[in-house]
mmCIF file of C-alpha atoms in Angstrom:
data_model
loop_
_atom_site.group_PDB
_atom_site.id
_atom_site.type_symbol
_atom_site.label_atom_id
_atom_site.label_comp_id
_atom_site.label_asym_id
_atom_site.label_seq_id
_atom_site.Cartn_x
_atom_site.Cartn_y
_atom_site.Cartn_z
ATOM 1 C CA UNK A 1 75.909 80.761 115.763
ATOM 2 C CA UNK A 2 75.847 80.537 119.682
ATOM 3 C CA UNK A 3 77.089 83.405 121.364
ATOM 4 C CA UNK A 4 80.870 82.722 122.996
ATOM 5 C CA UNK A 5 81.631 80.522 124.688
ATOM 6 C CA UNK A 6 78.943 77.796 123.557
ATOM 7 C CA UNK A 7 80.109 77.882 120.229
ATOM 8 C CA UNK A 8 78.449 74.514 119.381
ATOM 9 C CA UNK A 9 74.952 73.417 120.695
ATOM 10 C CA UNK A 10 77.060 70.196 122.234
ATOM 11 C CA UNK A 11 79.423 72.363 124.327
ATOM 12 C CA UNK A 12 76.000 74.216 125.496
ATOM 13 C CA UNK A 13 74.329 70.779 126.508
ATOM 14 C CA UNK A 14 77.210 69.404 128.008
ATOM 15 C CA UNK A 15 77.211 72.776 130.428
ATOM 16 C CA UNK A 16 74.039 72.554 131.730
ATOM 17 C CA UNK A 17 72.512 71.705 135.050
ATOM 18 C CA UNK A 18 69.440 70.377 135.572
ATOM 19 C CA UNK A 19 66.534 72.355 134.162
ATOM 20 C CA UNK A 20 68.909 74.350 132.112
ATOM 21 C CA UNK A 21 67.612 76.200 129.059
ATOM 22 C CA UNK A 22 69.903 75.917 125.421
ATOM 23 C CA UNK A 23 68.917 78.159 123.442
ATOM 24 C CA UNK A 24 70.162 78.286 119.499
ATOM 25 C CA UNK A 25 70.494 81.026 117.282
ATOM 26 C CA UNK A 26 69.121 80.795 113.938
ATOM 27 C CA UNK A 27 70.819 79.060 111.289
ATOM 28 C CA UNK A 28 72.574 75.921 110.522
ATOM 29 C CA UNK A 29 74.770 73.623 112.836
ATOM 30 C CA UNK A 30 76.589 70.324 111.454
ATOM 31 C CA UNK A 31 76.547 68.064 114.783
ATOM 32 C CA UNK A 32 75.827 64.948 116.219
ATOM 33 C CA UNK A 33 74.430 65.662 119.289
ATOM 34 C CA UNK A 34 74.597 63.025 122.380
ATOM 35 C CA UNK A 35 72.376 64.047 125.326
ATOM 36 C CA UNK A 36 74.286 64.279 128.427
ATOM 37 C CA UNK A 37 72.749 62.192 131.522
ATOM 38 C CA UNK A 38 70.827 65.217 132.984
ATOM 39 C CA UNK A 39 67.359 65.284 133.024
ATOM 40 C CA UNK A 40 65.005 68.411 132.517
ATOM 41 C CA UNK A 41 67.291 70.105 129.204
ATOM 42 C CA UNK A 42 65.412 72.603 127.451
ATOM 43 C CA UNK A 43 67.205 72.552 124.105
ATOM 44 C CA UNK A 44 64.904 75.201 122.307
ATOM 45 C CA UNK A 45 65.248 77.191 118.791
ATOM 46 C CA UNK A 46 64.978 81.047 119.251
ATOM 47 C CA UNK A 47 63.701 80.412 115.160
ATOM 48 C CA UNK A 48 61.572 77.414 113.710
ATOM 49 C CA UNK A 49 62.154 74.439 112.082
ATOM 50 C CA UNK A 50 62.407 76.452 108.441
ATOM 51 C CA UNK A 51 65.728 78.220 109.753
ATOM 52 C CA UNK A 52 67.336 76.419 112.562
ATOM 53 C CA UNK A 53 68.605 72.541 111.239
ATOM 54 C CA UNK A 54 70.642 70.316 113.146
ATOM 55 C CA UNK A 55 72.472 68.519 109.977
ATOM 56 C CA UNK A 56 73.967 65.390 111.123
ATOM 57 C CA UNK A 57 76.658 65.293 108.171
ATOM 58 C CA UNK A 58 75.325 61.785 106.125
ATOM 59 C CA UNK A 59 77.802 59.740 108.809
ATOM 60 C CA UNK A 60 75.781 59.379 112.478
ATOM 61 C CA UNK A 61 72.433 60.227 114.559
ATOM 62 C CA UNK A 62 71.676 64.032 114.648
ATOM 63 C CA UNK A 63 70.349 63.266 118.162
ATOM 64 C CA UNK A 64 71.360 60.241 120.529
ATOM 65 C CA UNK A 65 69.862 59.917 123.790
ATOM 66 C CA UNK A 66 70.613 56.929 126.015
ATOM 67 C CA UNK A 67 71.331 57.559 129.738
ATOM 68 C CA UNK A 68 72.985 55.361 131.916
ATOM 69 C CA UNK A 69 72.605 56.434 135.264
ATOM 70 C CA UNK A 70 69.944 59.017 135.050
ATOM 71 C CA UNK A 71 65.944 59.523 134.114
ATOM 72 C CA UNK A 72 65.379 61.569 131.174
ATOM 73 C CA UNK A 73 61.596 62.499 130.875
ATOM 74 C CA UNK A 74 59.483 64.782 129.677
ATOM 75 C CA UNK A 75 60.461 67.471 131.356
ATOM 76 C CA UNK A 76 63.124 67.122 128.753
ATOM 77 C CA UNK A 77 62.167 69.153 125.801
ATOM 78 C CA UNK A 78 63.467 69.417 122.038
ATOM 79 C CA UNK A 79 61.391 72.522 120.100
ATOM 80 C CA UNK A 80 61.820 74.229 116.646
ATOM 81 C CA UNK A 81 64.399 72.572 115.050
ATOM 82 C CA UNK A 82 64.956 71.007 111.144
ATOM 83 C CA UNK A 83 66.714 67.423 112.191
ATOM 84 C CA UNK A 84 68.096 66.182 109.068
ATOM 85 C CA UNK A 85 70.652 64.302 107.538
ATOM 86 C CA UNK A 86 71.409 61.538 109.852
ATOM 87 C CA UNK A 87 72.661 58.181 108.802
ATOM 88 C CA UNK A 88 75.004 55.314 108.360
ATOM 89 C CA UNK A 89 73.628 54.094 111.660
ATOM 90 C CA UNK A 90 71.392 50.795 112.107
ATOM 91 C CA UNK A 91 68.937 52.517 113.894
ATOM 92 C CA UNK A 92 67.547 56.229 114.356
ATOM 93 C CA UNK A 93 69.414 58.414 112.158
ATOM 94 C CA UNK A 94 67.375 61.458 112.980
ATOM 95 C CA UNK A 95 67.015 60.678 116.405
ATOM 96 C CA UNK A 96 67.432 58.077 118.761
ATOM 97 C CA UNK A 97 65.912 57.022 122.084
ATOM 98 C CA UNK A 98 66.961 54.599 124.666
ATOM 99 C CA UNK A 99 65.033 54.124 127.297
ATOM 100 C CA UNK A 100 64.500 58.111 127.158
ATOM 101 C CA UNK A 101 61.358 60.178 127.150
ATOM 102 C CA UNK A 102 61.606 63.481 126.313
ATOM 103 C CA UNK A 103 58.978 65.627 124.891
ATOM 104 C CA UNK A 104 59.273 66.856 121.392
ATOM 105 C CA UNK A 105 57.600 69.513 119.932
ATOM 106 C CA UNK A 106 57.604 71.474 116.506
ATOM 107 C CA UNK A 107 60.484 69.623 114.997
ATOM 108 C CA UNK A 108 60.563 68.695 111.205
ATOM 109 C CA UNK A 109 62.554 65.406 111.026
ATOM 110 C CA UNK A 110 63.652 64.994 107.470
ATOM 111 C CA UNK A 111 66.176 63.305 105.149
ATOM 112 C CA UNK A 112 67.354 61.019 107.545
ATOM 113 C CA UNK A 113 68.193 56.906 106.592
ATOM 114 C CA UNK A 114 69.123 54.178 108.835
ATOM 115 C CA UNK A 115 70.337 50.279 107.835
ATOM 116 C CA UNK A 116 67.549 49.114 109.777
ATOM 117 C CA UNK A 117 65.271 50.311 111.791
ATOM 118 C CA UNK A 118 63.460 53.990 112.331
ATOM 119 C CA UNK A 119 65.177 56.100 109.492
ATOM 120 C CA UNK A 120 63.702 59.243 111.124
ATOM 121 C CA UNK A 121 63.372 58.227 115.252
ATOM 122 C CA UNK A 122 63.953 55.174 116.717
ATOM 123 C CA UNK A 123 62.612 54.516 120.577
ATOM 124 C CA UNK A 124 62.956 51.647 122.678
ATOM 125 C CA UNK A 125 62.133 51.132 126.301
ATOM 126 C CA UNK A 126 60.792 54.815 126.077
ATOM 127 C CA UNK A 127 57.812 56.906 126.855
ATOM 128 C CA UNK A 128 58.132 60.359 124.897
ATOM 129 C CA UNK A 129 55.471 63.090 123.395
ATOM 130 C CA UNK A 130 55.769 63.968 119.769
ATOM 131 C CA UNK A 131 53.659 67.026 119.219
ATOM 132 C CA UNK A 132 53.089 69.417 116.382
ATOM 133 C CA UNK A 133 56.046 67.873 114.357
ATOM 134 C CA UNK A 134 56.406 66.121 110.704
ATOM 135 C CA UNK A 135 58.129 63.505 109.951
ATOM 136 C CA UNK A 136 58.746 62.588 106.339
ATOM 137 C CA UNK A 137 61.504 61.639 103.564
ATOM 138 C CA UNK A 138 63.165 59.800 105.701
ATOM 139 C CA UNK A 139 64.603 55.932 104.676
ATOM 140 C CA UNK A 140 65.077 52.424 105.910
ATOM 141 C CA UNK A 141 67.105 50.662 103.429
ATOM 142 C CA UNK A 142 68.281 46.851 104.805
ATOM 143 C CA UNK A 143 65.845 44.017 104.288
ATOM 144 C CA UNK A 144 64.018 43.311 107.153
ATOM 145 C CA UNK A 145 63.729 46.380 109.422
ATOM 146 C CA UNK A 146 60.676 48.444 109.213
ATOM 147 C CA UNK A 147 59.496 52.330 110.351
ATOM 148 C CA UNK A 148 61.450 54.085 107.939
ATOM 149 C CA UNK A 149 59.718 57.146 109.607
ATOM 150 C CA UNK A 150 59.129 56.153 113.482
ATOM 151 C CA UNK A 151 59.466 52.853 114.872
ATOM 152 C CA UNK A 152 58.396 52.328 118.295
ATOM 153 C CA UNK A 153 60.069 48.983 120.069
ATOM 154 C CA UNK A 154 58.899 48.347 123.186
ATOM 155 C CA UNK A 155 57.808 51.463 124.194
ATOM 156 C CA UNK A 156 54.846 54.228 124.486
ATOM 157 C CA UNK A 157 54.540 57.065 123.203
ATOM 158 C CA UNK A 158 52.200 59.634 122.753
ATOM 159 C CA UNK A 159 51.758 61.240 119.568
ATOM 160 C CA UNK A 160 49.488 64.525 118.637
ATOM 161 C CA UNK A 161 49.184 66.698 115.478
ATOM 162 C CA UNK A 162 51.869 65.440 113.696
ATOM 163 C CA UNK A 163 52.633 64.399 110.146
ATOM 164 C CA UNK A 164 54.365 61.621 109.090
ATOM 165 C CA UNK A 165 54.744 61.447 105.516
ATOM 166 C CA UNK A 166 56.555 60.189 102.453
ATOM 167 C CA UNK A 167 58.831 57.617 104.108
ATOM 168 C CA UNK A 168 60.075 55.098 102.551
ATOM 169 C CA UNK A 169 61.718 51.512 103.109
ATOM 170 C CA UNK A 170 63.232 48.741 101.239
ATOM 171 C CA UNK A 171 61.428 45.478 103.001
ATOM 172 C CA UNK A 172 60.281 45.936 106.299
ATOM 173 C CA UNK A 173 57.370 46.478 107.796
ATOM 174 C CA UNK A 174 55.560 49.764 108.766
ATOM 175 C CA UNK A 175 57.145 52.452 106.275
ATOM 176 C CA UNK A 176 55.352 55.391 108.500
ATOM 177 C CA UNK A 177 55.432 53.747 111.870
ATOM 178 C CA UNK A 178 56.345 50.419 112.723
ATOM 179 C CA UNK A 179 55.118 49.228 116.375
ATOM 180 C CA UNK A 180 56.141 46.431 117.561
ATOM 181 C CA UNK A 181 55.841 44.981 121.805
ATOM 182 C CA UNK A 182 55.200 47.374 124.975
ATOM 183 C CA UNK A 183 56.931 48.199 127.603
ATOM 184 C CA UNK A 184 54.285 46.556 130.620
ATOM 185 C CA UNK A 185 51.212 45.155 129.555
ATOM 186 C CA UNK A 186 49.620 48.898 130.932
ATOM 187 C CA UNK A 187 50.927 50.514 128.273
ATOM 188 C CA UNK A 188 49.558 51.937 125.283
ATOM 189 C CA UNK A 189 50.636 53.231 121.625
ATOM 190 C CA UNK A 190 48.615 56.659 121.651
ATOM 191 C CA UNK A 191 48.214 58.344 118.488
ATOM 192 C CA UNK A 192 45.369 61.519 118.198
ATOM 193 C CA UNK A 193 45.065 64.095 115.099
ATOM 194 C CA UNK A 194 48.294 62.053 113.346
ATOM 195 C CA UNK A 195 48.244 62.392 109.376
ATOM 196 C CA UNK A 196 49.981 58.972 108.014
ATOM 197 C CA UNK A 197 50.225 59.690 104.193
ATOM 198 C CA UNK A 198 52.447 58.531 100.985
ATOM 199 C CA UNK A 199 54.568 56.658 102.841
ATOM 200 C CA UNK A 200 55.938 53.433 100.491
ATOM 201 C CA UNK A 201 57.582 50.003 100.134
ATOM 202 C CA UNK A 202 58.108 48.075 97.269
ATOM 203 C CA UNK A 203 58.187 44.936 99.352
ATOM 204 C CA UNK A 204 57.151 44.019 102.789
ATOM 205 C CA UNK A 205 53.960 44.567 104.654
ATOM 206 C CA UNK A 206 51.495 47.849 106.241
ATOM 207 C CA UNK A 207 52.904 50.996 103.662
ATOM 208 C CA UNK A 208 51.680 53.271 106.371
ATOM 209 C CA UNK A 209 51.288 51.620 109.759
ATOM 210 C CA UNK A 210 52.299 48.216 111.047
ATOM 211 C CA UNK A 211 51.406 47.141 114.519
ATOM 212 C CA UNK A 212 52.622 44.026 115.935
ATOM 213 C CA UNK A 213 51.868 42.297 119.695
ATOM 214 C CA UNK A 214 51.268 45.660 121.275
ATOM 215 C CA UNK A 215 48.553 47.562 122.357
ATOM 216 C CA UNK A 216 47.346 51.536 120.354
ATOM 217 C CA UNK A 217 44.746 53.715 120.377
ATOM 218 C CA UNK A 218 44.230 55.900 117.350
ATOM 219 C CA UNK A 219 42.005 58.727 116.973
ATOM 220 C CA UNK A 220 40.657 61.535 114.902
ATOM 221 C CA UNK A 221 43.515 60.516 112.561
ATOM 222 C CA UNK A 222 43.853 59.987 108.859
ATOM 223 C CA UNK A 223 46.071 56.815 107.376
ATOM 224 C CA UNK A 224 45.805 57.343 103.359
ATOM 225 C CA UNK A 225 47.500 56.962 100.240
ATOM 226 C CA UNK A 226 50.217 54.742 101.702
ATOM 227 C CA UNK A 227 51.626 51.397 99.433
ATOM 228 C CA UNK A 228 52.800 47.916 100.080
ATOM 229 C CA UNK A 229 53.706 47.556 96.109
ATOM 230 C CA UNK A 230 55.284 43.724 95.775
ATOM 231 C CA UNK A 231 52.239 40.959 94.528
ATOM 232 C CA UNK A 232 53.785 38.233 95.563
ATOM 233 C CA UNK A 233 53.621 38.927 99.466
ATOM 234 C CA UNK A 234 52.984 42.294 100.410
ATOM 235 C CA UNK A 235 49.717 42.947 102.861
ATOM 236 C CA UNK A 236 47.955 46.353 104.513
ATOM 237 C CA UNK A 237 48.963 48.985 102.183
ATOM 238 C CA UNK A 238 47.503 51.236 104.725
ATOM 239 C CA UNK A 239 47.646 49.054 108.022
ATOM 240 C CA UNK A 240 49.416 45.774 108.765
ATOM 241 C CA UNK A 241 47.798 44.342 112.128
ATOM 242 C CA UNK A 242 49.108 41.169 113.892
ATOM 243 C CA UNK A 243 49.336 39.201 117.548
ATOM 244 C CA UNK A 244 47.316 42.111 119.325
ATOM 245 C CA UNK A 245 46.904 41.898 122.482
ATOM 246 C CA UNK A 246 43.646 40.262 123.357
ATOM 247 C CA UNK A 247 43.147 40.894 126.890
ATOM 248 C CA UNK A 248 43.099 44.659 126.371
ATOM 249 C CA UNK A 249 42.043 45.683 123.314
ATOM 250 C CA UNK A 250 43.349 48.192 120.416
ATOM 251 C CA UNK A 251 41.100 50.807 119.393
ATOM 252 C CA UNK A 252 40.809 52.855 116.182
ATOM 253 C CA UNK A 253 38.233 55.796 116.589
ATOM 254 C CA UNK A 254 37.478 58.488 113.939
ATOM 255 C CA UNK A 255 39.942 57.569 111.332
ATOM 256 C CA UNK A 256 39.696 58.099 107.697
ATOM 257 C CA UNK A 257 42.027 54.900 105.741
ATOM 258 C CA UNK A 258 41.620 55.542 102.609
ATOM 259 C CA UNK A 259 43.262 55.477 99.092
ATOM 260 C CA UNK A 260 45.879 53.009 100.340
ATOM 261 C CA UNK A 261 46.867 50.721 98.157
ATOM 262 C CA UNK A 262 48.292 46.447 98.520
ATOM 263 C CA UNK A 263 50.118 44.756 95.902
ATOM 264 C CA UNK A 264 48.517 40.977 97.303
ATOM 265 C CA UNK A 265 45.985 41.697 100.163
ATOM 266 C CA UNK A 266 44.453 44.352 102.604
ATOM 267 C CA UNK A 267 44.508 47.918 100.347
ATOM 268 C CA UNK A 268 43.772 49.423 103.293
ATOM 269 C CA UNK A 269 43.733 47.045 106.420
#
C-alpha cells in the first residue's frame, strides 16, 4: 500500500499540485478514481501492469476524468497499471475521458463492461496518447452502443503499439474500436503499429473496427480474426467504413486485414 499518509491512490491525487508525481506501491487497490482538475499528474506504478491493478469493484469507472475548469493534457500521464473491473456505468468502465487528454502508457485495461458505449475507455471531446498498452476482454452489453474496447466520440487520439483484443459487444458497432465524428475538421484518428484481433459481435456491424463520419490514418497495423456473426444484417467483420469525410481523405497504409470473418457482407472490409 501507499506509505502514510496517502493511504489510497485518491487521497494522493487529490494532494497534488501541478506537475506532482503519485507514485503506487505494488499490489492491489479497490478504487474509483476521479481525476482532480489539475493538469500535469504523474500517476505512475513503481511495478507493471502484472502487479499493480486498480480494481474498480464491478459498481463504477476505475478512472473518471472530466475537468471543469481546467486543461488536462498530455503532460498528464497514467503508466504501469492493470485497470480492471469497472462497470455498471453507460460509458467507460475502465476509463473515461471528457474532454481530457492525458497520455497513457503501459497500462493493461481488462475486464471492464459498460451499458453502452467503450467497455474498456471511452473519450469524447479529447485528444490523448495510448502507447504500449492492451486492451482486451472488455464488454459492451446494451443494444446499440459500440467499442466494447475503445470508442472514440468526437475526438483524436493517437494510438501506438498497442493491442486491443478479444472485446466483445452485444449489437453495436466497432467491438475493438468504434470511431465515430471529430473534434474540428483538422483532426485525425491516428493509429500506427496497433494489433486489432478476436474481437466479436454476434450482431451489429465492423467486429474489429468501425469508423463513421470522421477522418483516420492507420499504419503498419494488423486488423485480423475479428467477427460480425448475425446473417441477417451484420457487415465488415474486420472493418465497418461509412460517411468519411471526403474533402480530406482516410488513409490505411501497411495493414494486414485478414482472417476476419462477416455473417452477411464485407469478411474483411
Amino acid at each position: 500500500e501507499i506509505n502514510s499518509p496517502y493511504k489510497t491512490i485518491q487521497f494522493g491525487l487529490s494532494n497534488t499540485q501541478e506537475g506532482d508525481t503519485v507514485l503506487v506501491e505494488q499490489g492491489t487497490y479497490q478504487e474509483n478514481l476521479i481525476w482532480p482538475e489539475m493538469n500535469g499528474i504523474k500517476l505512475i506504478s513503481k511495478g507493471d501492469s502484472t502487479n499493480t491493478v486498480i480494481d474498480g469493484g464491478g459498481s463504477l469507472r476505475v478512472i473518471y476524468i472530466k475537468p471543469l475548469t481546467s486543461t488536462i493534457d498530455t503532460t498528464t500521464v497514467i503508466k504501469g497499471f492493470k485497470i480492471t473491473n469497472g462497470g455498471n456505468v453507460s460509458e467507460g468502465g475502465g476509463i473515461y475521458l471528457y474532454n481530457a487528454s492525458p497520455t497513457i502508457k503501459s497500462l493493461n485495461i481488462s475486464n471492464n463492461s459498460s451499458n453502452f458505449d467503450g467497455g474498456g475507455v471511452y473519450m469524447e471531446v479529447s485528444k490523448p496518447n495510448i502507447y504500449n498498452s492492451t486492451i482486451s476482454y472488455n464488454e459492451s452489453a446494451s443494444d446499440g452502443g459500440g467499442g466494447s474496447g475503445l470508442s472514440i466520440i468526437n475526438s483524436a487520439p493517437t494510438v501506438k503499439s498497442t493491442k486491443i483484443i478479444y472485446n466483445t459487444g452485444t449489437n453495436g458497432q466497432g467491438n475493438g474500436i468504434s470511431i465515430f465524428g471529430l473534434m474540428n475538421p483538422q483532426d485525425s484518428v491516428y493509429f500506427d503499429n496497433v494489433e486489432v484481433s478476436f474481437n466479436s459481435s454476434p450482431y451489429g456491424v465492423g467486429g474489429g473496427i468501425s469508423a463513421s463520419a470522421t477522418k483516420f490514418v492507420i499504419e503498419n497495423s494488423t486488423i485480423n480474426n475479428n467477427s460480425s456473426q448475425y446473417s441477417g444484417f451484420s457487415q465488415g467483420g474486420g472493418f465497418y467504413i461509412s460517411n468519411l469525410n471526403q474533402d480530406s481523405p482516410s488513409r490505411i497504409e501497411s495493414c494486414n486485414i485478414s482472417n476476419n470473418f462477416s455473417g452477411n457482407s464485407g469478411g474483411g472490409v
